[in-house]
Amino acid sequence: MLRVPTSTYRLQLHKEFTFDDAAAVADYLCALGVSHIYCSPYLQAAPGSMHGYDVVSHQRVNQELGGQEGHDRFSARLKELGMGQVLDVVPNHMSLGKENRYWWDVLENGTSSRYASFFDIDWQPAEERLRDKILVPVLDDQYGRVLHRGGIRVVRAGNKFHVEAAGQALPVSPQTLPSILGRAAEIARSKTLSFLAGSFGRLPTPQYEDRRKVLALHNDKVVLYTLLERLCSEEQGVCDGIERSVEELNGNEDALDDFLNQQNYRLAYWKTAGQQLGYRRFFDVNSLVGLRVEREHVFEETHALVLDWLKRGVLDGVRVDHPDGLRDPLEYLTRLRERAPDAWIIGEKILEPGEYLRENWPIQGTTGYDFMHVAGGVLVSSQGLQELTSVYLNFIGKDAAAVLADYTTMAHDKKINVSQEALGSDVNRLTTMFVEICESNRDRRDYTQTEIRRAIRELAACLDIYRTYVVPERGEITDEDRAHIAQATVCAKARRPDIDGDLFDFLRDVLTTIATGRRESEFVQRFQQFTGPVMAKGVEDTAYYCYNRLSGMNEVGGNPSGNGVSVAEFHAYHEKMQATHPLTMTALATHDTKRSGDVRARLAVLSEVPSRFASSIQRWSRMNAPFRRRAVGGPMPDANTEYLYYQTLIGAWPITAERMQAYMLKAAREAKLHTTWIANNKEFEDALLEFVAHTMEHAPFLKDVEQFVERVKFAGRVNSLAQTLMKHTAPGVPDLYQGTELWDLSLVDPDNRRPVDYERRRAVFDEMRNMMGENVAARIMERMDDGMPKMWVIHQGLQLRRERKESFGADAAYTPLVVNGAKSDHVIAYLRGASVATIVPRLTMKVMDAWRDTAVVLPEGTWTNRLTGAAMNGGAVPMRVLLRDFPVALLVREDGLNA
């Protein structure tokens, strides 16, 4: 039987918030109404990891969190409380480093490694000098320069040797040890050491496909290292000889260069990674290498511990990180489902507006970004957004507006840029593959590498979703896939008329399996793994920081230039969810969101007051003009950055100057308009930080900002309560990100991963529970500034989900309620099952006290508002009555009709 949570609470575990810390807050979360704690990845991660996605071992629990013992205590505590557990798992990649024994073995032994098949490495790239080698781009300068100044050394550690460079350790291939041990044998005059040196040199180099020979190599190597260790312990002269040999090697630049060139890796300047890296990464992060989890032995070894926890009931479900990075997501999810038939499985799949999760994926749904887009989009004014477009473009000036006015083109260009730079090595790999495909087709063999490279970049940039899911080996392709590829082809032809249209058509034919073959199938799979990073890095991590019209709409899976979501579209989405994925996750904040749900809720109010916002930012810009630095290219910061700054202040107020500086610096680097992460523009960054510092000390400006925030704050809080209630009653399983049970005005990570004050939350919760009884809503509302109304909505929603599971399950209907009257468009009202009704307002700046004749039509029966205690009969109930004592309404029919 499927083990579905009624709700989840996301905890970010790290060395400063361990299993024992999580166990200590579990009783509070249980009392709040949470059924399952949903943990960030906690298999062994890289030292000091603050998030857990950089896994180095799938066989161990992270020692920094408390290890297996801490995990056992935490799990036992949850069982005591009757709570369950959901874990975030990372199948797509692992972190590099000495702690990752798989990777260390691959660097040591190359294609003869026992684990070479675990990683997605191109051992035969087009560049001959990199064949059978792994590029290690860690040096801070050209290799030869670093070598010349002594920045690369060989070091002996016991009976082993490694290379130290750029603060990292890299293993030495055993077959290359004769150059060290042979000279050491001469120095020590040891025949035994001479024999060992020769034996290391005679070790074979089988390919990883020959498992028997690879294991034999490993066993022989272990024996030789054991004999070397014994010899060193018995003859001090041998140790001294080895030390002297190593010193001589490090002192001879040419000899050291020759030794390094014999290794299974190539040390290189870090900038080479963009164009020459030979392994698939997580996006453009060089330290995260792609796993070949589609291979069954890799799946089994990397999932054994998690599958055991699922089998034993330690876990009830998993969240699959970045399934789009996998070669074959459906195959992976099917295998996972077969091994864990009762698990609640959700995938971190980013869906673009209008896109839905594939119904043949054997999982319950997504991590909730699609819900986030719909819930936030319905709270903004379509007309106001159109006015904000003019406000924005007028503020940033003609030159910037010329670039940013067409969001679609701007986002496309950012995708092109990222594929040229950060993802250049991925493009080169695809280009080499497609050149080979064209070479075998006489009608296309004359297309050049340059043409093909440009065409691949263009087609990827034109794709309007993260990826397609074509599997040539199984003949799997849907009409949806064909449509997206056809759309991208038309777009690419229109944007690049200088490229032969037939080349785009041929790419389309390969990607839609019209043109087939072994090379073609491999290209399809690789291209599909590539388009997700292009979208993520080009749009999420670049365009979203460039186009700032209403920054609260710049969230993954959203449409920053869109006009919001109508009430009808909101209902249609949830009817679709109830029919297809009724147990998906619903969320308003995650560890990756650009802004918290409360910040977005407040920013949504700007769409209701575009004129007031426009006059305010113009006034603020004049007030702060003395703080902008003059420069040849124009004032710094530029108007677009300044515009984002003012929105961020409004959304996150009150906020410290330090937090604002950290956020604005990150935002500017992500935008890549004036500075970047890899090429810091110190002049611009200094000017920006100074601007923030000076304005945050400018009393008249701060007073004006505070007055503006006071005007929109209540409406923003009503928006927050509305989306919070919808999250708990719409189709799906609500997730609460750590700390957001009270008002949370966090920005992007690491701001949203700050320590949570659970003592304060316990205190507010205890006070709230003691307020039960008459006039409870009024007393709760008096604590608005504390965030108690939000906690109240969450608590009542979670309690109701526990009490009436039948109203929120897979079979519970979602039915829009009829709303009549002059302000009907300002109401979202729906029924779950037959006994739970949700009524929330939208666009509230002008409507909260002017509902006039607007009423919601409830089914017959006796209804009680769980948030106020008020009772009412079915029929047309006026909005002014429903929301008289509290900004949102959660109604329950008390006559026993719960179907």
PDB file of N, CA and C in Angstrom, residues 757-803:
ATOM      1  N   ASP A 757      15.016  29.908  14.103  1.00  0.00           N
ATOM      2  CA  ASP A 757      14.803  30.085  15.540  1.00  0.00           C
ATOM      3  C   ASP A 757      13.575  29.257  15.963  1.00  0.00           C
ATOM      4  N   TYR A 758      13.840  27.998  16.311  1.00  0.00           N
ATOM      5  CA  TYR A 758      12.730  27.119  16.674  1.00  0.00           C
ATOM      6  C   TYR A 758      12.181  27.412  18.056  1.00  0.00           C
ATOM      7  N   GLU A 759      12.977  27.985  18.924  1.00  0.00           N
ATOM      8  CA  GLU A 759      12.457  28.344  20.242  1.00  0.00           C
ATOM      9  C   GLU A 759      11.356  29.385  20.110  1.00  0.00           C
ATOM     10  N   ARG A 760      11.588  30.351  19.248  1.00  0.00           N
ATOM     11  CA  ARG A 760      10.558  31.374  19.020  1.00  0.00           C
ATOM     12  C   ARG A 760       9.301  30.746  18.435  1.00  0.00           C
ATOM     13  N   ARG A 761       9.472  29.824  17.497  1.00  0.00           N
ATOM     14  CA  ARG A 761       8.311  29.194  16.872  1.00  0.00           C
ATOM     15  C   ARG A 761       7.549  28.328  17.873  1.00  0.00           C
ATOM     16  N   ARG A 762       8.246  27.649  18.736  1.00  0.00           N
ATOM     17  CA  ARG A 762       7.580  26.882  19.794  1.00  0.00           C
ATOM     18  C   ARG A 762       6.761  27.814  20.684  1.00  0.00           C
ATOM     19  N   ALA A 763       7.368  28.947  21.042  1.00  0.00           N
ATOM     20  CA  ALA A 763       6.691  29.870  21.945  1.00  0.00           C
ATOM     21  C   ALA A 763       5.414  30.412  21.308  1.00  0.00           C
ATOM     22  N   VAL A 764       5.493  30.805  20.030  1.00  0.00           N
ATOM     23  CA  VAL A 764       4.308  31.318  19.335  1.00  0.00           C
ATOM     24  C   VAL A 764       3.246  30.230  19.236  1.00  0.00           C
ATOM     25  N   PHE A 765       3.689  29.008  18.935  1.00  0.00           N
ATOM     26  CA  PHE A 765       2.737  27.908  18.805  1.00  0.00           C
ATOM     27  C   PHE A 765       2.043  27.615  20.137  1.00  0.00           C
ATOM     28  N   ASP A 766       2.801  27.596  21.222  1.00  0.00           N
ATOM     29  CA  ASP A 766       2.205  27.329  22.537  1.00  0.00           C
ATOM     30  C   ASP A 766       1.205  28.420  22.911  1.00  0.00           C
ATOM     31  N   GLU A 767       1.548  29.666  22.642  1.00  0.00           N
ATOM     32  CA  GLU A 767       0.609  30.757  22.917  1.00  0.00           C
ATOM     33  C   GLU A 767      -0.654  30.599  22.082  1.00  0.00           C
ATOM     34  N   MET A 768      -0.485  30.235  20.843  1.00  0.00           N
ATOM     35  CA  MET A 768      -1.622  30.097  19.935  1.00  0.00           C
ATOM     36  C   MET A 768      -2.569  29.005  20.411  1.00  0.00           C
ATOM     37  N   ARG A 769      -2.026  27.880  20.837  1.00  0.00           N
ATOM     38  CA  ARG A 769      -2.893  26.781  21.318  1.00  0.00           C
ATOM     39  C   ARG A 769      -3.670  27.174  22.560  1.00  0.00           C
ATOM     40  N   ASN A 770      -3.111  28.069  23.362  1.00  0.00           N
ATOM     41  CA  ASN A 770      -3.808  28.519  24.563  1.00  0.00           C
ATOM     42  C   ASN A 770      -4.892  29.541  24.274  1.00  0.00           C
ATOM     43  N   MET A 771      -5.021  29.955  23.013  1.00  0.00           N
ATOM     44  CA  MET A 771      -6.023  30.955  22.648  1.00  0.00           C
ATOM     45  C   MET A 771      -7.333  30.325  22.182  1.00  0.00           C
ATOM     46  N   MET A 772      -7.428  29.024  22.163  1.00  0.00           N
ATOM     47  CA  MET A 772      -8.642  28.362  21.685  1.00  0.00           C
ATOM     48  C   MET A 772      -9.850  28.875  22.465  1.00  0.00           C
ATOM     49  N   GLY A 773     -10.966  29.023  21.745  1.00  0.00           N
ATOM     50  CA  GLY A 773     -12.190  29.450  22.417  1.00  0.00           C
ATOM     51  C   GLY A 773     -12.801  30.644  21.726  1.00  0.00           C
ATOM     52  N   GLU A 774     -13.590  31.393  22.449  1.00  0.00           N
ATOM     53  CA  GLU A 774     -14.336  32.507  21.888  1.00  0.00           C
ATOM     54  C   GLU A 774     -13.393  33.612  21.427  1.00  0.00           C
ATOM     55  N   ASN A 775     -13.769  34.247  20.305  1.00  0.00           N
ATOM     56  CA  ASN A 775     -12.990  35.340  19.723  1.00  0.00           C
ATOM     57  C   ASN A 775     -11.549  34.956  19.393  1.00  0.00           C
ATOM     58  N   VAL A 776     -11.328  33.680  19.085  1.00  0.00           N
ATOM     59  CA  VAL A 776      -9.969  33.230  18.811  1.00  0.00           C
ATOM     60  C   VAL A 776      -9.397  33.945  17.594  1.00  0.00           C
ATOM     61  N   ALA A 777     -10.214  34.153  16.559  1.00  0.00           N
ATOM     62  CA  ALA A 777      -9.705  34.791  15.343  1.00  0.00           C
ATOM     63  C   ALA A 777      -9.210  36.200  15.626  1.00  0.00           C
ATOM     64  N   ALA A 778      -9.955  36.944  16.430  1.00  0.00           N
ATOM     65  CA  ALA A 778      -9.562  38.319  16.753  1.00  0.00           C
ATOM     66  C   ALA A 778      -8.238  38.331  17.497  1.00  0.00           C
ATOM     67  N   ARG A 779      -8.079  37.406  18.425  1.00  0.00           N
ATOM     68  CA  ARG A 779      -6.833  37.366  19.193  1.00  0.00           C
ATOM     69  C   ARG A 779      -5.654  36.915  18.328  1.00  0.00           C
ATOM     70  N   ILE A 780      -5.936  36.015  17.416  1.00  0.00           N
ATOM     71  CA  ILE A 780      -4.886  35.598  16.481  1.00  0.00           C
ATOM     72  C   ILE A 780      -4.475  36.782  15.607  1.00  0.00           C
ATOM     73  N   MET A 781      -5.453  37.536  15.120  1.00  0.00           N
ATOM     74  CA  MET A 781      -5.165  38.659  14.239  1.00  0.00           C
ATOM     75  C   MET A 781      -4.398  39.764  14.954  1.00  0.00           C
ATOM     76  N   GLU A 782      -4.571  39.874  16.262  1.00  0.00           N
ATOM     77  CA  GLU A 782      -3.811  40.864  17.023  1.00  0.00           C
ATOM     78  C   GLU A 782      -2.315  40.560  16.993  1.00  0.00           C
ATOM     79  N   ARG A 783      -1.991  39.304  16.694  1.00  0.00           N
ATOM     80  CA  ARG A 783      -0.580  38.883  16.649  1.00  0.00           C
ATOM     81  C   ARG A 783      -0.073  38.812  15.206  1.00  0.00           C
ATOM     82  N   MET A 784      -0.631  39.642  14.359  1.00  0.00           N
ATOM     83  CA  MET A 784      -0.262  39.624  12.946  1.00  0.00           C
ATOM     84  C   MET A 784       1.242  39.819  12.754  1.00  0.00           C
ATOM     85  N   ASP A 785       1.837  40.761  13.462  1.00  0.00           N
ATOM     86  CA  ASP A 785       3.253  41.037  13.257  1.00  0.00           C
ATOM     87  C   ASP A 785       4.140  39.861  13.648  1.00  0.00           C
ATOM     88  N   ASP A 786       3.668  39.030  14.564  1.00  0.00           N
ATOM     89  CA  ASP A 786       4.427  37.843  14.969  1.00  0.00           C
ATOM     90  C   ASP A 786       4.344  36.715  13.948  1.00  0.00           C
ATOM     91  N   GLY A 787       3.386  36.805  13.030  1.00  0.00           N
ATOM     92  CA  GLY A 787       3.183  35.719  12.086  1.00  0.00           C
ATOM     93  C   GLY A 787       2.219  34.665  12.569  1.00  0.00           C
ATOM     94  N   MET A 788       1.558  34.913  13.713  1.00  0.00           N
ATOM     95  CA  MET A 788       0.656  33.905  14.248  1.00  0.00           C
ATOM     96  C   MET A 788      -0.496  33.551  13.304  1.00  0.00           C
ATOM     97  N   PRO A 789      -1.081  34.522  12.560  1.00  0.00           N
ATOM     98  CA  PRO A 789      -2.148  34.129  11.630  1.00  0.00           C
ATOM     99  C   PRO A 789      -1.689  33.101  10.600  1.00  0.00           C
ATOM    100  N   LYS A 790      -0.458  33.207  10.133  1.00  0.00           N
ATOM    101  CA  LYS A 790       0.042  32.232   9.166  1.00  0.00           C
ATOM    102  C   LYS A 790       0.184  30.863   9.825  1.00  0.00           C
ATOM    103  N   MET A 791       0.751  30.821  11.013  1.00  0.00           N
ATOM    104  CA  MET A 791       0.875  29.554  11.722  1.00  0.00           C
ATOM    105  C   MET A 791      -0.499  28.958  12.012  1.00  0.00           C
ATOM    106  N   TRP A 792      -1.461  29.809  12.280  1.00  0.00           N
ATOM    107  CA  TRP A 792      -2.828  29.353  12.559  1.00  0.00           C
ATOM    108  C   TRP A 792      -3.435  28.669  11.340  1.00  0.00           C
ATOM    109  N   VAL A 793      -3.257  29.280  10.178  1.00  0.00           N
ATOM    110  CA  VAL A 793      -3.764  28.678   8.941  1.00  0.00           C
ATOM    111  C   VAL A 793      -3.094  27.331   8.693  1.00  0.00           C
ATOM    112  N   ILE A 794      -1.788  27.290   8.879  1.00  0.00           N
ATOM    113  CA  ILE A 794      -1.048  26.045   8.665  1.00  0.00           C
ATOM    114  C   ILE A 794      -1.514  24.964   9.636  1.00  0.00           C
ATOM    115  N   HIS A 795      -1.614  25.306  10.901  1.00  0.00           N
ATOM    116  CA  HIS A 795      -2.013  24.336  11.923  1.00  0.00           C
ATOM    117  C   HIS A 795      -3.410  23.797  11.652  1.00  0.00           C
ATOM    118  N   GLN A 796      -4.342  24.688  11.367  1.00  0.00           N
ATOM    119  CA  GLN A 796      -5.711  24.241  11.113  1.00  0.00           C
ATOM    120  C   GLN A 796      -5.791  23.419   9.831  1.00  0.00           C
ATOM    121  N   GLY A 797      -5.034  23.816   8.814  1.00  0.00           N
ATOM    122  CA  GLY A 797      -5.029  23.043   7.580  1.00  0.00           C
ATOM    123  C   GLY A 797      -4.452  21.654   7.776  1.00  0.00           C
ATOM    124  N   LEU A 798      -3.352  21.557   8.512  1.00  0.00           N
ATOM    125  CA  LEU A 798      -2.728  20.256   8.752  1.00  0.00           C
ATOM    126  C   LEU A 798      -3.604  19.372   9.629  1.00  0.00           C
ATOM    127  N   GLN A 799      -4.222  19.949  10.659  1.00  0.00           N
ATOM    128  CA  GLN A 799      -5.105  19.167  11.519  1.00  0.00           C
ATOM    129  C   GLN A 799      -6.283  18.615  10.722  1.00  0.00           C
ATOM    130  N   LEU A 800      -6.824  19.454   9.848  1.00  0.00           N
ATOM    131  CA  LEU A 800      -7.969  19.008   9.050  1.00  0.00           C
ATOM    132  C   LEU A 800      -7.563  17.901   8.086  1.00  0.00           C
ATOM    133  N   ARG A 801      -6.388  17.993   7.538  1.00  0.00           N
ATOM    134  CA  ARG A 801      -5.916  16.933   6.640  1.00  0.00           C
ATOM    135  C   ARG A 801      -5.775  15.607   7.384  1.00  0.00           C
ATOM    136  N   ARG A 802      -5.392  15.670   8.638  1.00  0.00           N
ATOM    137  CA  ARG A 802      -5.312  14.456   9.451  1.00  0.00           C
ATOM    138  C   ARG A 802      -6.695  13.897   9.722  1.00  0.00           C
ATOM    139  N   GLU A 803      -7.622  14.793  10.069  1.00  0.00           N
ATOM    140  CA  GLU A 803      -8.967  14.359  10.463  1.00  0.00           C
ATOM    141  C   GLU A 803      -9.773  13.835   9.281  1.00  0.00           C
TER     142      GLU A 803
END
